mmCIF file with all atom_site columns, C-alpha atoms in Angstrom:
data_model
loop_
_atom_site.group_PDB
_atom_site.id
_atom_site.type_symbol
_atom_site.label_atom_id
_atom_site.label_alt_id
_atom_site.label_comp_id
_atom_site.label_asym_id
_atom_site.label_entity_id
_atom_site.label_seq_id
_atom_site.pdbx_PDB_ins_code
_atom_site.Cartn_x
_atom_site.Cartn_y
_atom_site.Cartn_z
_atom_site.occupancy
_atom_site.B_iso_or_equiv
_atom_site.pdbx_formal_charge
_atom_site.auth_seq_id
_atom_site.auth_comp_id
_atom_site.auth_asym_id
_atom_site.auth_atom_id
_atom_site.pdbx_PDB_model_num
ATOM 1   C CA . UNK A 1 1   ? -205.186 -52.117 120.783 1.00 92.00 ? 1   UNK A CA 1
ATOM 2   C CA . UNK A 1 2   ? -205.122 -54.361 117.713 1.00 92.00 ? 2   UNK A CA 1
ATOM 3   C CA . UNK A 1 3   ? -202.019 -55.220 115.711 1.00 93.00 ? 3   UNK A CA 1
ATOM 4   C CA . UNK A 1 4   ? -203.251 -52.895 112.944 1.00 93.00 ? 4   UNK A CA 1
ATOM 5   C CA . UNK A 1 5   ? -203.616 -50.015 115.416 1.00 94.00 ? 5   UNK A CA 1
ATOM 6   C CA . UNK A 1 6   ? -200.111 -50.719 116.735 1.00 96.00 ? 6   UNK A CA 1
ATOM 7   C CA . UNK A 1 7   ? -198.678 -50.745 113.212 1.00 95.00 ? 7   UNK A CA 1
ATOM 8   C CA . UNK A 1 8   ? -200.345 -47.431 112.426 1.00 94.00 ? 8   UNK A CA 1
ATOM 9   C CA . UNK A 1 9   ? -199.213 -45.833 115.702 1.00 95.00 ? 9   UNK A CA 1
ATOM 10  C CA . UNK A 1 10  ? -195.445 -46.255 115.298 1.00 95.00 ? 10  UNK A CA 1
ATOM 11  C CA . UNK A 1 11  ? -193.098 -44.188 113.166 1.00 94.00 ? 11  UNK A CA 1
ATOM 12  C CA . UNK A 1 12  ? -193.109 -45.969 109.797 1.00 93.00 ? 12  UNK A CA 1
ATOM 13  C CA . UNK A 1 13  ? -189.627 -44.599 109.034 1.00 93.00 ? 13  UNK A CA 1
ATOM 14  C CA . UNK A 1 14  ? -188.225 -46.966 111.678 1.00 93.00 ? 14  UNK A CA 1
ATOM 15  C CA . UNK A 1 15  ? -189.483 -49.901 109.619 1.00 93.00 ? 15  UNK A CA 1
ATOM 16  C CA . UNK A 1 16  ? -188.740 -48.696 106.089 1.00 90.00 ? 16  UNK A CA 1
ATOM 17  C CA . UNK A 1 17  ? -186.365 -51.668 105.614 1.00 88.00 ? 17  UNK A CA 1
ATOM 18  C CA . UNK A 1 18  ? -188.866 -54.265 106.857 1.00 89.00 ? 18  UNK A CA 1
ATOM 19  C CA . UNK A 1 19  ? -190.803 -56.016 104.084 1.00 88.00 ? 19  UNK A CA 1
ATOM 20  C CA . UNK A 1 20  ? -192.962 -57.735 106.720 1.00 88.00 ? 20  UNK A CA 1
ATOM 21  C CA . UNK A 1 21  ? -193.947 -54.395 108.248 1.00 92.00 ? 21  UNK A CA 1
ATOM 22  C CA . UNK A 1 22  ? -194.802 -53.048 104.784 1.00 91.00 ? 22  UNK A CA 1
ATOM 23  C CA . UNK A 1 23  ? -196.854 -56.167 104.004 1.00 91.00 ? 23  UNK A CA 1
ATOM 24  C CA . UNK A 1 24  ? -198.784 -55.880 107.271 1.00 92.00 ? 24  UNK A CA 1
ATOM 25  C CA . UNK A 1 25  ? -199.335 -52.162 106.723 1.00 92.00 ? 25  UNK A CA 1
ATOM 26  C CA . UNK A 1 26  ? -200.828 -52.840 103.265 1.00 92.00 ? 26  UNK A CA 1
ATOM 27  C CA . UNK A 1 27  ? -202.951 -55.803 104.367 1.00 91.00 ? 27  UNK A CA 1
ATOM 28  C CA . UNK A 1 28  ? -206.685 -55.205 104.346 1.00 90.00 ? 28  UNK A CA 1
ATOM 29  C CA . UNK A 1 29  ? -208.363 -56.241 107.616 1.00 88.00 ? 29  UNK A CA 1
ATOM 30  C CA . UNK A 1 30  ? -210.648 -59.228 107.340 1.00 85.00 ? 30  UNK A CA 1
ATOM 31  C CA . UNK A 1 31  ? -213.150 -60.787 109.648 1.00 75.00 ? 31  UNK A CA 1
ATOM 32  C CA . UNK A 1 32  ? -210.816 -61.585 112.502 1.00 63.00 ? 32  UNK A CA 1
ATOM 33  C CA . UNK A 1 33  ? -211.973 -63.711 115.367 1.00 67.00 ? 33  UNK A CA 1
ATOM 34  C CA . UNK A 1 34  ? -211.983 -63.774 119.110 1.00 79.00 ? 34  UNK A CA 1
ATOM 35  C CA . UNK A 1 35  ? -208.260 -64.621 119.224 1.00 87.00 ? 35  UNK A CA 1
ATOM 36  C CA . UNK A 1 36  ? -205.818 -62.355 121.043 1.00 92.00 ? 36  UNK A CA 1
ATOM 37  C CA . UNK A 1 37  ? -202.075 -61.951 120.600 1.00 93.00 ? 37  UNK A CA 1
ATOM 38  C CA . UNK A 1 38  ? -200.523 -62.697 123.986 1.00 94.00 ? 38  UNK A CA 1
ATOM 39  C CA . UNK A 1 39  ? -197.370 -60.903 125.136 1.00 96.00 ? 39  UNK A CA 1
ATOM 40  C CA . UNK A 1 40  ? -195.522 -62.239 128.184 1.00 94.00 ? 40  UNK A CA 1
ATOM 41  C CA . UNK A 1 41  ? -192.031 -62.518 129.637 1.00 91.00 ? 41  UNK A CA 1
ATOM 42  C CA . UNK A 1 42  ? -190.378 -65.926 129.858 1.00 90.00 ? 42  UNK A CA 1
ATOM 43  C CA . UNK A 1 43  ? -186.836 -66.187 131.225 1.00 89.00 ? 43  UNK A CA 1
ATOM 44  C CA . UNK A 1 44  ? -186.372 -62.454 130.747 1.00 85.00 ? 44  UNK A CA 1
ATOM 45  C CA . UNK A 1 45  ? -187.375 -62.548 127.055 1.00 87.00 ? 45  UNK A CA 1
ATOM 46  C CA . UNK A 1 46  ? -190.541 -61.107 125.534 1.00 90.00 ? 46  UNK A CA 1
ATOM 47  C CA . UNK A 1 47  ? -192.614 -63.963 124.133 1.00 90.00 ? 47  UNK A CA 1
ATOM 48  C CA . UNK A 1 48  ? -195.428 -63.614 121.636 1.00 92.00 ? 48  UNK A CA 1
ATOM 49  C CA . UNK A 1 49  ? -198.103 -66.250 121.127 1.00 89.00 ? 49  UNK A CA 1
ATOM 50  C CA . UNK A 1 50  ? -201.274 -66.610 119.055 1.00 87.00 ? 50  UNK A CA 1
ATOM 51  C CA . UNK A 1 51  ? -200.038 -64.589 116.091 1.00 85.00 ? 51  UNK A CA 1
ATOM 52  C CA . UNK A 1 52  ? -199.766 -67.480 113.623 1.00 80.00 ? 52  UNK A CA 1
ATOM 53  C CA . UNK A 1 53  ? -203.418 -68.470 113.396 1.00 78.00 ? 53  UNK A CA 1
ATOM 54  C CA . UNK A 1 54  ? -205.431 -67.139 110.468 1.00 80.00 ? 54  UNK A CA 1
ATOM 55  C CA . UNK A 1 55  ? -204.661 -65.083 107.406 1.00 82.00 ? 55  UNK A CA 1
ATOM 56  C CA . UNK A 1 56  ? -202.694 -61.840 107.666 1.00 85.00 ? 56  UNK A CA 1
ATOM 57  C CA . UNK A 1 57  ? -206.001 -59.983 107.321 1.00 87.00 ? 57  UNK A CA 1
ATOM 58  C CA . UNK A 1 58  ? -207.254 -61.836 110.389 1.00 88.00 ? 58  UNK A CA 1
ATOM 59  C CA . UNK A 1 59  ? -204.045 -61.458 112.393 1.00 89.00 ? 59  UNK A CA 1
ATOM 60  C CA . UNK A 1 60  ? -203.918 -57.675 112.098 1.00 91.00 ? 60  UNK A CA 1
ATOM 61  C CA . UNK A 1 61  ? -207.390 -57.456 113.663 1.00 91.00 ? 61  UNK A CA 1
ATOM 62  C CA . UNK A 1 62  ? -206.394 -59.413 116.790 1.00 92.00 ? 62  UNK A CA 1
ATOM 63  C CA . UNK A 1 63  ? -206.221 -57.409 120.021 1.00 93.00 ? 63  UNK A CA 1
ATOM 64  C CA . UNK A 1 64  ? -202.872 -57.474 121.802 1.00 95.00 ? 64  UNK A CA 1
ATOM 65  C CA . UNK A 1 65  ? -202.885 -58.508 125.465 1.00 95.00 ? 65  UNK A CA 1
ATOM 66  C CA . UNK A 1 66  ? -199.692 -57.474 127.249 1.00 95.00 ? 66  UNK A CA 1
ATOM 67  C CA . UNK A 1 67  ? -198.915 -59.084 130.611 1.00 94.00 ? 67  UNK A CA 1
ATOM 68  C CA . UNK A 1 68  ? -199.605 -56.594 133.431 1.00 92.00 ? 68  UNK A CA 1
ATOM 69  C CA . UNK A 1 69  ? -196.038 -56.833 134.771 1.00 88.00 ? 69  UNK A CA 1
ATOM 70  C CA . UNK A 1 70  ? -194.485 -56.090 131.360 1.00 92.00 ? 70  UNK A CA 1
ATOM 71  C CA . UNK A 1 71  ? -193.582 -52.490 130.624 1.00 91.00 ? 71  UNK A CA 1
ATOM 72  C CA . UNK A 1 72  ? -192.670 -52.140 126.928 1.00 92.00 ? 72  UNK A CA 1
ATOM 73  C CA . UNK A 1 73  ? -192.894 -49.316 124.429 1.00 93.00 ? 73  UNK A CA 1
ATOM 74  C CA . UNK A 1 74  ? -194.960 -49.632 121.257 1.00 95.00 ? 74  UNK A CA 1
ATOM 75  C CA . UNK A 1 75  ? -191.767 -49.950 119.237 1.00 94.00 ? 75  UNK A CA 1
ATOM 76  C CA . UNK A 1 76  ? -190.451 -52.783 121.457 1.00 93.00 ? 76  UNK A CA 1
ATOM 77  C CA . UNK A 1 77  ? -193.825 -54.492 121.246 1.00 94.00 ? 77  UNK A CA 1
ATOM 78  C CA . UNK A 1 78  ? -193.985 -54.239 117.455 1.00 95.00 ? 78  UNK A CA 1
ATOM 79  C CA . UNK A 1 79  ? -190.356 -55.407 117.168 1.00 93.00 ? 79  UNK A CA 1
ATOM 80  C CA . UNK A 1 80  ? -191.172 -58.525 119.207 1.00 92.00 ? 80  UNK A CA 1
ATOM 81  C CA . UNK A 1 81  ? -194.290 -59.279 117.155 1.00 92.00 ? 81  UNK A CA 1
ATOM 82  C CA . UNK A 1 82  ? -192.481 -58.760 113.840 1.00 91.00 ? 82  UNK A CA 1
ATOM 83  C CA . UNK A 1 83  ? -189.665 -60.996 115.080 1.00 88.00 ? 83  UNK A CA 1
ATOM 84  C CA . UNK A 1 84  ? -192.184 -63.716 115.956 1.00 87.00 ? 84  UNK A CA 1
ATOM 85  C CA . UNK A 1 85  ? -193.911 -63.391 112.585 1.00 86.00 ? 85  UNK A CA 1
ATOM 86  C CA . UNK A 1 86  ? -190.637 -63.216 110.656 1.00 79.00 ? 86  UNK A CA 1
ATOM 87  C CA . UNK A 1 87  ? -189.169 -66.034 108.651 1.00 58.00 ? 87  UNK A CA 1
ATOM 88  C CA . UNK A 1 88  ? -186.197 -66.816 110.891 1.00 57.00 ? 88  UNK A CA 1
ATOM 89  C CA . UNK A 1 89  ? -184.545 -69.985 109.693 1.00 46.00 ? 89  UNK A CA 1
ATOM 90  C CA . UNK A 1 90  ? -186.146 -69.911 106.243 1.00 55.00 ? 90  UNK A CA 1
ATOM 91  C CA . UNK A 1 91  ? -184.416 -69.168 102.968 1.00 56.00 ? 91  UNK A CA 1
ATOM 92  C CA . UNK A 1 92  ? -185.610 -66.138 100.979 1.00 60.00 ? 92  UNK A CA 1
ATOM 93  C CA . UNK A 1 93  ? -187.573 -68.327 98.568  1.00 65.00 ? 93  UNK A CA 1
ATOM 94  C CA . UNK A 1 94  ? -189.168 -70.322 101.411 1.00 63.00 ? 94  UNK A CA 1
ATOM 95  C CA . UNK A 1 95  ? -190.113 -67.103 103.172 1.00 63.00 ? 95  UNK A CA 1
ATOM 96  C CA . UNK A 1 96  ? -191.568 -65.661 99.966  1.00 67.00 ? 96  UNK A CA 1
ATOM 97  C CA . UNK A 1 97  ? -193.623 -68.819 99.385  1.00 69.00 ? 97  UNK A CA 1
ATOM 98  C CA . UNK A 1 98  ? -194.831 -68.758 102.991 1.00 65.00 ? 98  UNK A CA 1
ATOM 99  C CA . UNK A 1 99  ? -196.007 -65.138 102.866 1.00 65.00 ? 99  UNK A CA 1
ATOM 100 C CA . UNK A 1 100 ? -197.566 -65.641 99.432  1.00 68.00 ? 100 UNK A CA 1
ATOM 101 C CA . UNK A 1 101 ? -199.585 -68.501 100.869 1.00 64.00 ? 101 UNK A CA 1
ATOM 102 C CA . UNK A 1 102 ? -200.902 -66.274 103.654 1.00 62.00 ? 102 UNK A CA 1
ATOM 103 C CA . UNK A 1 103 ? -202.634 -64.119 101.065 1.00 64.00 ? 103 UNK A CA 1
ATOM 104 C CA . UNK A 1 104 ? -204.468 -67.201 99.810  1.00 66.00 ? 104 UNK A CA 1
ATOM 105 C CA . UNK A 1 105 ? -207.243 -67.764 102.355 1.00 64.00 ? 105 UNK A CA 1
ATOM 106 C CA . UNK A 1 106 ? -207.700 -71.410 101.386 1.00 64.00 ? 106 UNK A CA 1
ATOM 107 C CA . UNK A 1 107 ? -204.033 -72.207 101.976 1.00 60.00 ? 107 UNK A CA 1
ATOM 108 C CA . UNK A 1 108 ? -203.747 -69.954 105.031 1.00 53.00 ? 108 UNK A CA 1
ATOM 109 C CA . UNK A 1 109 ? -206.423 -71.877 106.865 1.00 53.00 ? 109 UNK A CA 1
ATOM 110 C CA . UNK A 1 110 ? -204.737 -75.180 105.973 1.00 53.00 ? 110 UNK A CA 1
ATOM 111 C CA . UNK A 1 111 ? -201.244 -73.947 106.916 1.00 50.00 ? 111 UNK A CA 1
ATOM 112 C CA . UNK A 1 112 ? -202.383 -72.488 110.198 1.00 49.00 ? 112 UNK A CA 1
#
């Protein structure tokens, strides 16, 4: 399952207050690549890797590989991915600038 398929498979009402979810839902898929979003457990916490490389249009096309020993629901999985993609530690203006840059393919490739 890709990130886009995951986003479309959960109840959107659960994420009505999430601007990141809305942005990902509206993002048009692009070319993608052979990258995969990796989901594992480290010290009892769900960890997400490989979801910061490429533009948002690329990222939503990446398949999600969940560790075989990890049993999570789609909602838990999406929550963990949104948390990883979120702007924790950034001010609102820094976060806005960051996400605006991800729509610019030239800057996205430089940033990532």
